[in-house]
Amino acid sequence: MREAIRLAGESVENGGGPFGAVVVKAGEIIAGSANSVTLDNDPTAHAEVNAIRQACHKLGTFDLSGCAIYTSCEPCPMCLGAIYWAHLDRIYYGNTRTDAAEIDFDDDFIYKEILKPLDGRSLPLIPVLRNEAILTFRYWQEKEDKTEY
């Protein structure tokens, strides 16, 4: 956790957001990163996502089962989703999402939006060409040599 916190502080010093994360396997840090949203002009470049990408690259896998993530702040909804998709075993965090909201990093609106029905969300979700799009799902379903995840 101290390394995640150190990375968060280093990020602030370098012009990034105050978030850091490390992925650990068997007591060893596999990857560590900070938030680089403003530095990379990438809204997905949160510390957790960056650390997951690095860990997957280093380990040569998209499945981080057997690993844990230490993050300087409770993960936002995007990062939480990425953590679940990566199959990390545990999440350790320092600051809470309430702490983050107090310094204007407020994700609460996203948590609330997710709970709303699709037609009640502030960002319209508009279905288009499902009858064509479904063909790729059928192709996936029938493909025998696919890598499932």
PDB file of C-alpha atoms in Angstrom:
ATOM      1  CA  MET A   1       0.000   0.000   0.000  1.00  0.00           C
ATOM      2  CA  ARG A   2       2.849   2.351   0.749  1.00  0.00           C
ATOM      3  CA  GLU A   3       4.099   1.953  -2.833  1.00  0.00           C
ATOM      4  CA  ALA A   4       0.648   2.813  -4.191  1.00  0.00           C
ATOM      5  CA  ILE A   5       0.589   5.896  -1.962  1.00  0.00           C
ATOM      6  CA  ARG A   6       4.108   6.839  -3.059  1.00  0.00           C
ATOM      7  CA  LEU A   7       3.076   6.535  -6.719  1.00  0.00           C
ATOM      8  CA  ALA A   8       0.046   8.748  -6.025  1.00  0.00           C
ATOM      9  CA  GLY A   9       2.260  11.448  -4.526  1.00  0.00           C
ATOM     10  CA  GLU A  10       4.742  11.185  -7.381  1.00  0.00           C
ATOM     11  CA  SER A  11       1.858  11.557  -9.822  1.00  0.00           C
ATOM     12  CA  VAL A  12       0.752  14.819  -8.194  1.00  0.00           C
ATOM     13  CA  GLU A  13       4.333  16.085  -8.324  1.00  0.00           C
ATOM     14  CA  ASN A  14       4.468  15.285 -12.070  1.00  0.00           C
ATOM     15  CA  GLY A  15       1.122  16.883 -12.912  1.00  0.00           C
ATOM     16  CA  GLY A  16      -1.116  13.823 -12.707  1.00  0.00           C
ATOM     17  CA  GLY A  17      -3.996  12.877 -10.442  1.00  0.00           C
ATOM     18  CA  PRO A  18      -3.468  11.776  -6.823  1.00  0.00           C
ATOM     19  CA  PHE A  19      -3.949   8.048  -7.358  1.00  0.00           C
ATOM     20  CA  GLY A  20      -1.543   5.095  -7.395  1.00  0.00           C
ATOM     21  CA  ALA A  21      -1.942   1.337  -7.614  1.00  0.00           C
ATOM     22  CA  VAL A  22       0.173  -1.806  -7.537  1.00  0.00           C
ATOM     23  CA  VAL A  23      -0.586  -5.394  -8.497  1.00  0.00           C
ATOM     24  CA  VAL A  24       0.969  -7.977  -6.184  1.00  0.00           C
ATOM     25  CA  LYS A  25       1.455 -11.719  -6.661  1.00  0.00           C
ATOM     26  CA  ALA A  26       2.896 -13.965  -3.962  1.00  0.00           C
ATOM     27  CA  GLY A  27       4.086 -10.935  -1.992  1.00  0.00           C
ATOM     28  CA  GLU A  28       5.937  -9.405  -4.948  1.00  0.00           C
ATOM     29  CA  ILE A  29       4.955  -6.226  -6.763  1.00  0.00           C
ATOM     30  CA  ILE A  30       4.332  -7.227 -10.367  1.00  0.00           C
ATOM     31  CA  ALA A  31       3.331  -3.774 -11.631  1.00  0.00           C
ATOM     32  CA  GLY A  32       2.706  -0.312 -10.328  1.00  0.00           C
ATOM     33  CA  SER A  33       1.354   2.834 -11.850  1.00  0.00           C
ATOM     34  CA  ALA A  34      -0.248   6.165 -11.170  1.00  0.00           C
ATOM     35  CA  ASN A  35      -3.130   8.055 -12.678  1.00  0.00           C
ATOM     36  CA  SER A  36      -2.088   9.560 -16.022  1.00  0.00           C
ATOM     37  CA  VAL A  37      -5.427  10.868 -17.330  1.00  0.00           C
ATOM     38  CA  THR A  38      -4.248  14.441 -17.885  1.00  0.00           C
ATOM     39  CA  LEU A  39      -0.705  13.487 -18.829  1.00  0.00           C
ATOM     40  CA  ASP A  40      -1.829  11.014 -21.520  1.00  0.00           C
ATOM     41  CA  ASN A  41      -5.087  12.748 -22.477  1.00  0.00           C
ATOM     42  CA  ASP A  42      -6.784   9.429 -21.762  1.00  0.00           C
ATOM     43  CA  PRO A  43      -9.828   9.346 -19.463  1.00  0.00           C
ATOM     44  CA  THR A  44      -9.318   5.601 -18.928  1.00  0.00           C
ATOM     45  CA  ALA A  45      -5.727   5.983 -17.678  1.00  0.00           C
ATOM     46  CA  HIS A  46      -6.604   5.550 -14.004  1.00  0.00           C
ATOM     47  CA  ALA A  47      -3.941   4.084 -11.742  1.00  0.00           C
ATOM     48  CA  GLU A  48      -5.732   0.737 -11.370  1.00  0.00           C
ATOM     49  CA  VAL A  49      -6.269   0.305 -15.120  1.00  0.00           C
ATOM     50  CA  ASN A  50      -2.669   1.282 -15.860  1.00  0.00           C
ATOM     51  CA  ALA A  51      -1.358  -1.181 -13.246  1.00  0.00           C
ATOM     52  CA  ILE A  52      -3.603  -3.976 -14.549  1.00  0.00           C
ATOM     53  CA  ARG A  53      -2.376  -3.381 -18.113  1.00  0.00           C
ATOM     54  CA  GLN A  54       1.252  -3.493 -16.971  1.00  0.00           C
ATOM     55  CA  ALA A  55       0.719  -6.639 -14.893  1.00  0.00           C
ATOM     56  CA  CYS A  56      -1.033  -8.448 -17.732  1.00  0.00           C
ATOM     57  CA  HIS A  57       1.732  -7.496 -20.124  1.00  0.00           C
ATOM     58  CA  LYS A  58       4.458  -8.599 -17.715  1.00  0.00           C
ATOM     59  CA  LEU A  59       2.766 -11.913 -16.884  1.00  0.00           C
ATOM     60  CA  GLY A  60       1.610 -12.564 -20.455  1.00  0.00           C
ATOM     61  CA  THR A  61      -2.006 -13.143 -19.462  1.00  0.00           C
ATOM     62  CA  PHE A  62      -5.357 -11.377 -19.246  1.00  0.00           C
ATOM     63  CA  ASP A  63      -6.250 -13.336 -16.100  1.00  0.00           C
ATOM     64  CA  LEU A  64      -4.713 -11.998 -12.897  1.00  0.00           C
ATOM     65  CA  SER A  65      -6.139 -14.693 -10.632  1.00  0.00           C
ATOM     66  CA  GLY A  66      -3.773 -15.174  -7.725  1.00  0.00           C
ATOM     67  CA  CYS A  67      -2.987 -11.451  -7.611  1.00  0.00           C
ATOM     68  CA  ALA A  68      -4.217  -8.598  -5.444  1.00  0.00           C
ATOM     69  CA  ILE A  69      -4.385  -4.889  -6.152  1.00  0.00           C
ATOM     70  CA  TYR A  70      -3.412  -2.196  -3.688  1.00  0.00           C
ATOM     71  CA  THR A  71      -4.817   1.173  -4.617  1.00  0.00           C
ATOM     72  CA  SER A  72      -4.427   4.492  -2.875  1.00  0.00           C
ATOM     73  CA  CYS A  73      -8.175   5.109  -3.162  1.00  0.00           C
ATOM     74  CA  GLU A  74     -11.342   3.027  -3.317  1.00  0.00           C
ATOM     75  CA  PRO A  75     -11.781   2.197  -7.025  1.00  0.00           C
ATOM     76  CA  CYS A  76     -14.207   4.139  -9.195  1.00  0.00           C
ATOM     77  CA  PRO A  77     -16.858   2.146 -11.105  1.00  0.00           C
ATOM     78  CA  MET A  78     -14.656   1.857 -14.218  1.00  0.00           C
ATOM     79  CA  CYS A  79     -11.683   0.581 -12.237  1.00  0.00           C
ATOM     80  CA  LEU A  80     -13.848  -1.744 -10.185  1.00  0.00           C
ATOM     81  CA  GLY A  81     -15.153  -3.234 -13.435  1.00  0.00           C
ATOM     82  CA  ALA A  82     -11.603  -3.634 -14.745  1.00  0.00           C
ATOM     83  CA  ILE A  83     -10.559  -5.339 -11.512  1.00  0.00           C
ATOM     84  CA  TYR A  84     -13.413  -7.830 -11.807  1.00  0.00           C
ATOM     85  CA  TRP A  85     -12.639  -8.476 -15.499  1.00  0.00           C
ATOM     86  CA  ALA A  86      -8.969  -9.076 -14.600  1.00  0.00           C
ATOM     87  CA  HIS A  87     -10.039 -11.647 -11.949  1.00  0.00           C
ATOM     88  CA  LEU A  88      -7.929 -10.108  -9.199  1.00  0.00           C
ATOM     89  CA  ASP A  89      -8.460 -11.894  -5.885  1.00  0.00           C
ATOM     90  CA  ARG A  90      -8.552  -8.899  -3.526  1.00  0.00           C
ATOM     91  CA  ILE A  91      -8.703  -5.126  -3.438  1.00  0.00           C
ATOM     92  CA  TYR A  92      -6.901  -3.195  -0.729  1.00  0.00           C
ATOM     93  CA  TYR A  93      -7.506   0.558  -0.681  1.00  0.00           C
ATOM     94  CA  GLY A  94      -6.450   3.606   1.298  1.00  0.00           C
ATOM     95  CA  ASN A  95      -8.693   6.624   0.779  1.00  0.00           C
ATOM     96  CA  THR A  96     -12.458   6.184   0.421  1.00  0.00           C
ATOM     97  CA  ARG A  97     -14.630   7.419  -2.430  1.00  0.00           C
ATOM     98  CA  THR A  98     -15.989   9.993   0.048  1.00  0.00           C
ATOM     99  CA  ASP A  99     -12.438  11.267   0.580  1.00  0.00           C
ATOM    100  CA  ALA A 100     -12.075  11.532  -3.206  1.00  0.00           C
ATOM    101  CA  ALA A 101     -15.359  13.434  -3.516  1.00  0.00           C
ATOM    102  CA  GLU A 102     -14.099  15.945  -0.968  1.00  0.00           C
ATOM    103  CA  ILE A 103     -11.292  16.913  -3.382  1.00  0.00           C
ATOM    104  CA  ASP A 104     -13.642  16.999  -6.418  1.00  0.00           C
ATOM    105  CA  PHE A 105     -13.160  13.426  -7.669  1.00  0.00           C
ATOM    106  CA  ASP A 106     -16.809  12.455  -7.221  1.00  0.00           C
ATOM    107  CA  ASP A 107     -17.891   9.181  -8.843  1.00  0.00           C
ATOM    108  CA  ASP A 108     -21.178   8.963  -6.988  1.00  0.00           C
ATOM    109  CA  PHE A 109     -23.167  10.095 -10.034  1.00  0.00           C
ATOM    110  CA  ILE A 110     -21.870   7.052 -11.953  1.00  0.00           C
ATOM    111  CA  TYR A 111     -22.897   4.672  -9.182  1.00  0.00           C
ATOM    112  CA  LYS A 112     -26.370   6.271  -9.255  1.00  0.00           C
ATOM    113  CA  GLU A 113     -26.594   6.135 -13.060  1.00  0.00           C
ATOM    114  CA  ILE A 114     -25.823   2.411 -13.127  1.00  0.00           C
ATOM    115  CA  LEU A 115     -28.818   1.741 -10.879  1.00  0.00           C
ATOM    116  CA  LYS A 116     -31.245   3.571 -13.211  1.00  0.00           C
ATOM    117  CA  PRO A 117     -33.124   1.820 -16.022  1.00  0.00           C
ATOM    118  CA  LEU A 118     -31.541   2.428 -19.433  1.00  0.00           C
ATOM    119  CA  ASP A 119     -34.237   4.867 -20.497  1.00  0.00           C
ATOM    120  CA  GLY A 120     -33.814   6.894 -17.289  1.00  0.00           C
ATOM    121  CA  ARG A 121     -30.109   7.642 -17.566  1.00  0.00           C
ATOM    122  CA  SER A 122     -28.726  11.088 -18.338  1.00  0.00           C
ATOM    123  CA  LEU A 123     -26.628   9.744 -21.227  1.00  0.00           C
ATOM    124  CA  PRO A 124     -28.939   8.191 -23.835  1.00  0.00           C
ATOM    125  CA  LEU A 125     -28.312   4.547 -24.743  1.00  0.00           C
ATOM    126  CA  ILE A 126     -29.777   3.984 -28.199  1.00  0.00           C
ATOM    127  CA  PRO A 127     -29.960   0.483 -29.694  1.00  0.00           C
ATOM    128  CA  VAL A 128     -28.969   0.382 -33.363  1.00  0.00           C
ATOM    129  CA  LEU A 129     -28.608  -2.510 -35.893  1.00  0.00           C
ATOM    130  CA  ARG A 130     -28.939  -5.312 -33.336  1.00  0.00           C
ATOM    131  CA  ASN A 131     -29.958  -7.764 -36.067  1.00  0.00           C
ATOM    132  CA  GLU A 132     -26.583  -7.178 -37.734  1.00  0.00           C
ATOM    133  CA  ALA A 133     -24.527  -6.916 -34.553  1.00  0.00           C
ATOM    134  CA  ILE A 134     -25.866 -10.228 -33.201  1.00  0.00           C
ATOM    135  CA  LEU A 135     -24.148 -12.044 -36.072  1.00  0.00           C
ATOM    136  CA  THR A 136     -20.735 -11.490 -34.470  1.00  0.00           C
ATOM    137  CA  PHE A 137     -22.054 -13.009 -31.229  1.00  0.00           C
ATOM    138  CA  ARG A 138     -23.271 -16.044 -33.123  1.00  0.00           C
ATOM    139  CA  TYR A 139     -19.902 -16.302 -34.867  1.00  0.00           C
ATOM    140  CA  TRP A 140     -18.166 -16.208 -31.464  1.00  0.00           C
ATOM    141  CA  GLN A 141     -20.533 -18.788 -30.038  1.00  0.00           C
ATOM    142  CA  GLU A 142     -19.879 -21.205 -32.916  1.00  0.00           C
ATOM    143  CA  LYS A 143     -16.114 -20.672 -33.134  1.00  0.00           C
ATOM    144  CA  GLU A 144     -14.375 -23.752 -31.794  1.00  0.00           C
ATOM    145  CA  ASP A 145     -10.824 -22.418 -31.375  1.00  0.00           C
ATOM    146  CA  LYS A 146     -11.654 -19.283 -29.357  1.00  0.00           C
ATOM    147  CA  THR A 147      -9.883 -18.154 -26.209  1.00  0.00           C
ATOM    148  CA  GLU A 148     -12.558 -17.696 -23.575  1.00  0.00           C
ATOM    149  CA  TYR A 149     -12.214 -15.174 -20.812  1.00  0.00           C
TER     150      TYR A 149
END
